[in-house]
Short mmCIF file of C-alpha atoms in Angstrom, two decimals:
data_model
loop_
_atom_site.label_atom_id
_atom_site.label_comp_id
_atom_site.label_asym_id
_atom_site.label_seq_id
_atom_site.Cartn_x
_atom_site.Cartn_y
_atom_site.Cartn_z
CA UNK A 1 0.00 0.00 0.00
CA UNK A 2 0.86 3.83 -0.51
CA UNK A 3 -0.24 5.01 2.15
CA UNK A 4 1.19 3.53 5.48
CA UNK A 5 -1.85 2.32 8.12
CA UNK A 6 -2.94 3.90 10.79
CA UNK A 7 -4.45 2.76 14.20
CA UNK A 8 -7.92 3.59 13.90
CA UNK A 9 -7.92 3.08 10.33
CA UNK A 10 -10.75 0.42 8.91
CA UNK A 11 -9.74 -1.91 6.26
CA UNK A 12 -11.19 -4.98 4.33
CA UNK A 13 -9.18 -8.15 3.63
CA UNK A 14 -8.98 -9.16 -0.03
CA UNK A 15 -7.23 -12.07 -1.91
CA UNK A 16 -6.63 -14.71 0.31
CA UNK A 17 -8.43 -16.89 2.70
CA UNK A 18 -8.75 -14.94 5.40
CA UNK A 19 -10.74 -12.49 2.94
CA UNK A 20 -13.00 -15.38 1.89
CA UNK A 21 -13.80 -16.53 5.71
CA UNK A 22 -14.76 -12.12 6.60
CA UNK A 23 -16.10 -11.17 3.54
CA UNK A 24 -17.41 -7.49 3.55
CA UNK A 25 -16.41 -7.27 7.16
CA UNK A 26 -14.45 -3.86 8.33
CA UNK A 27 -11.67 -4.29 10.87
CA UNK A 28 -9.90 -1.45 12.71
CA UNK A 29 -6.58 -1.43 12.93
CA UNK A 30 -5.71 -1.54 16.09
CA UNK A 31 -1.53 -0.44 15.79
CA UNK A 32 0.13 1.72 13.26
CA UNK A 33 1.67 -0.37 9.95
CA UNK A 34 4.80 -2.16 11.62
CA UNK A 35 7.61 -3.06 8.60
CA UNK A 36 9.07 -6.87 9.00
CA UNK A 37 9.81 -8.90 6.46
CA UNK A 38 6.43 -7.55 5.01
CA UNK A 39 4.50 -4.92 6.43
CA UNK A 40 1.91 -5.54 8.76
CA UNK A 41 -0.60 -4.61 11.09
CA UNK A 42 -2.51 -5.72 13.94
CA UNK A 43 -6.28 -5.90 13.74
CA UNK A 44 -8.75 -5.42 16.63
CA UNK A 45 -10.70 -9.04 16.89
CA UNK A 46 -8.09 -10.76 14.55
CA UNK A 47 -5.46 -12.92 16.33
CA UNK A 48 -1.66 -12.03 15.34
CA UNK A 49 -1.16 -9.90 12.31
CA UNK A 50 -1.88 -9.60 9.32
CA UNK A 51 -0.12 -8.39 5.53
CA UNK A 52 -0.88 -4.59 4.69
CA UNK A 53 -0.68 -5.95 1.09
CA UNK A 54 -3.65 -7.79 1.67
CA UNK A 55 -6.06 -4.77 3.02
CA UNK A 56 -7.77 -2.26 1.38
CA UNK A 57 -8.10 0.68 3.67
CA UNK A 58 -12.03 2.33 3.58
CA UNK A 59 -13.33 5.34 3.92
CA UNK A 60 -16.65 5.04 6.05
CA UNK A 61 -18.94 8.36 6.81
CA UNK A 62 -18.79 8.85 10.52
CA UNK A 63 -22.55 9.17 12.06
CA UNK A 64 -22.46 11.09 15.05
CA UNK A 65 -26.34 11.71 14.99
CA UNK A 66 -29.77 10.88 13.48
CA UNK A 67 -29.24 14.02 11.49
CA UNK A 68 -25.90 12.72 10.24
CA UNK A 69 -27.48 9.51 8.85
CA UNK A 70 -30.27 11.69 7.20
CA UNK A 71 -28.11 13.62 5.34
CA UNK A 72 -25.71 10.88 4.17
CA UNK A 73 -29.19 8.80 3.32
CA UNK A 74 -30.14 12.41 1.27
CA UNK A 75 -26.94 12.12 -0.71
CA UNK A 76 -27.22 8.69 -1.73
CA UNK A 77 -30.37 8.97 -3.03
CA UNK A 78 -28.83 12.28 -4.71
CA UNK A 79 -25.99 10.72 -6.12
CA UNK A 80 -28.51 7.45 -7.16
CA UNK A 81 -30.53 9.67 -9.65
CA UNK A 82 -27.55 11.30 -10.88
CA UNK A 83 -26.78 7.64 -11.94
CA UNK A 84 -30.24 6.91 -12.98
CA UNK A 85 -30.52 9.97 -15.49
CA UNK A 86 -26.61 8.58 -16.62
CA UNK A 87 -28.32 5.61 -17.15
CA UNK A 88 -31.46 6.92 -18.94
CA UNK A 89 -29.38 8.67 -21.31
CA UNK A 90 -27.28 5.93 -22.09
CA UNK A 91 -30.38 3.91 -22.78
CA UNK A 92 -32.11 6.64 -24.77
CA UNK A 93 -28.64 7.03 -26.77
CA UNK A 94 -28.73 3.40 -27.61
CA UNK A 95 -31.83 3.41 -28.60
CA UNK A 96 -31.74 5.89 -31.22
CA UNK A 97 -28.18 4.47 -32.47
CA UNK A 98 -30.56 0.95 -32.70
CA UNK A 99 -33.16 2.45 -34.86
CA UNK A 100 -30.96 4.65 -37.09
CA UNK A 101 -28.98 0.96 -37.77
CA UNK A 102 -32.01 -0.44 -38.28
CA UNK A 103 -33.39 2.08 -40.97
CA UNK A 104 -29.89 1.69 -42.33
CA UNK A 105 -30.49 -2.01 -42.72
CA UNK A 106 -33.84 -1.36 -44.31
CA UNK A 107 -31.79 1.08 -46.73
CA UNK A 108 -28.84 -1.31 -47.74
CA UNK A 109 -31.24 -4.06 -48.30
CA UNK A 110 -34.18 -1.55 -50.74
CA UNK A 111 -31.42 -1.00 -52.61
CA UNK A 112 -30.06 -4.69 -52.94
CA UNK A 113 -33.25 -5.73 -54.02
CA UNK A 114 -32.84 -2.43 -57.20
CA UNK A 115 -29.31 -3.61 -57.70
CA UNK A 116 -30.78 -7.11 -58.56
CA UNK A 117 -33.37 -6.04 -60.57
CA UNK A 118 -31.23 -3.80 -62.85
CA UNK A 119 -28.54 -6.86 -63.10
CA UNK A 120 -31.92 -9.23 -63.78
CA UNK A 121 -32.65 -6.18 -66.82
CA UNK A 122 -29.34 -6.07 -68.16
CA UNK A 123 -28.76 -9.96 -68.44
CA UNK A 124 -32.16 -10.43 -70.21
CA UNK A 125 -31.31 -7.28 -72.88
CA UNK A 126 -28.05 -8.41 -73.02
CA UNK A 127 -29.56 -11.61 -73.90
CA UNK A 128 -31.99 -10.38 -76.96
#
């Protein structure tokens, strides 16, 4: 990592076996990033230590009050239709792009359909 640990810092485990037995669980750090043979650090509720290079460290919004958790709820949802309307775009975008291929298909193939006829005339008055 970067950024050396801190105690106090949260972290998630990722890429090894330990990360498969606490999935999604955040663990705190409970000493500043110690350099051995490999960094580590000790984690509060984990016995011994364990690898920086296998911990992500996470940001987590600090709720202090109902009020807190209101307004991080508010921003969410902000930030969730900010996605949506992404989204909606996207999906409007590709939608046009499908139907302008689609009369472009219609196109190609209205004017296969002349090309063969006008071959189909010039054989048969090449023929007379």
């Amino acid at each position: 990592m970067g950024n050396k640990l801190k105690k106090g810092d949260l972290v998630v485990m990722h890429t090894s076996l330990e990360a498969e037995l606490n999935e999604g669980r955040v663990w705190k750090c409970a000493t500043d990033e110690i350099t051995r043979s490999v960094s580590v650090v000790f984690l509060e509720g984990f016995s011994g230590h364990f690898a920086t290079e296998f911990l992500q460290k996470v940001d987590v919004p600090v709720v202090e009050s109902e009020m807190d958790l209101y307004n991080e709820i508010q921003r969410l949802k902000q930030e969730l239709r900010f996605s949506n309307k992404k989204n909606e775009q996207f999906l409007n975008d590709w939608k046009k792009a499908e139907t302008q291929a689609n009369r472009a298909t219609e196109q190609l193939a209205d004017v296969t359909i002349e090309l063969k006829n006008l071959q189909r005339s010039l054989l048969m008055e090449a023929g007379k």
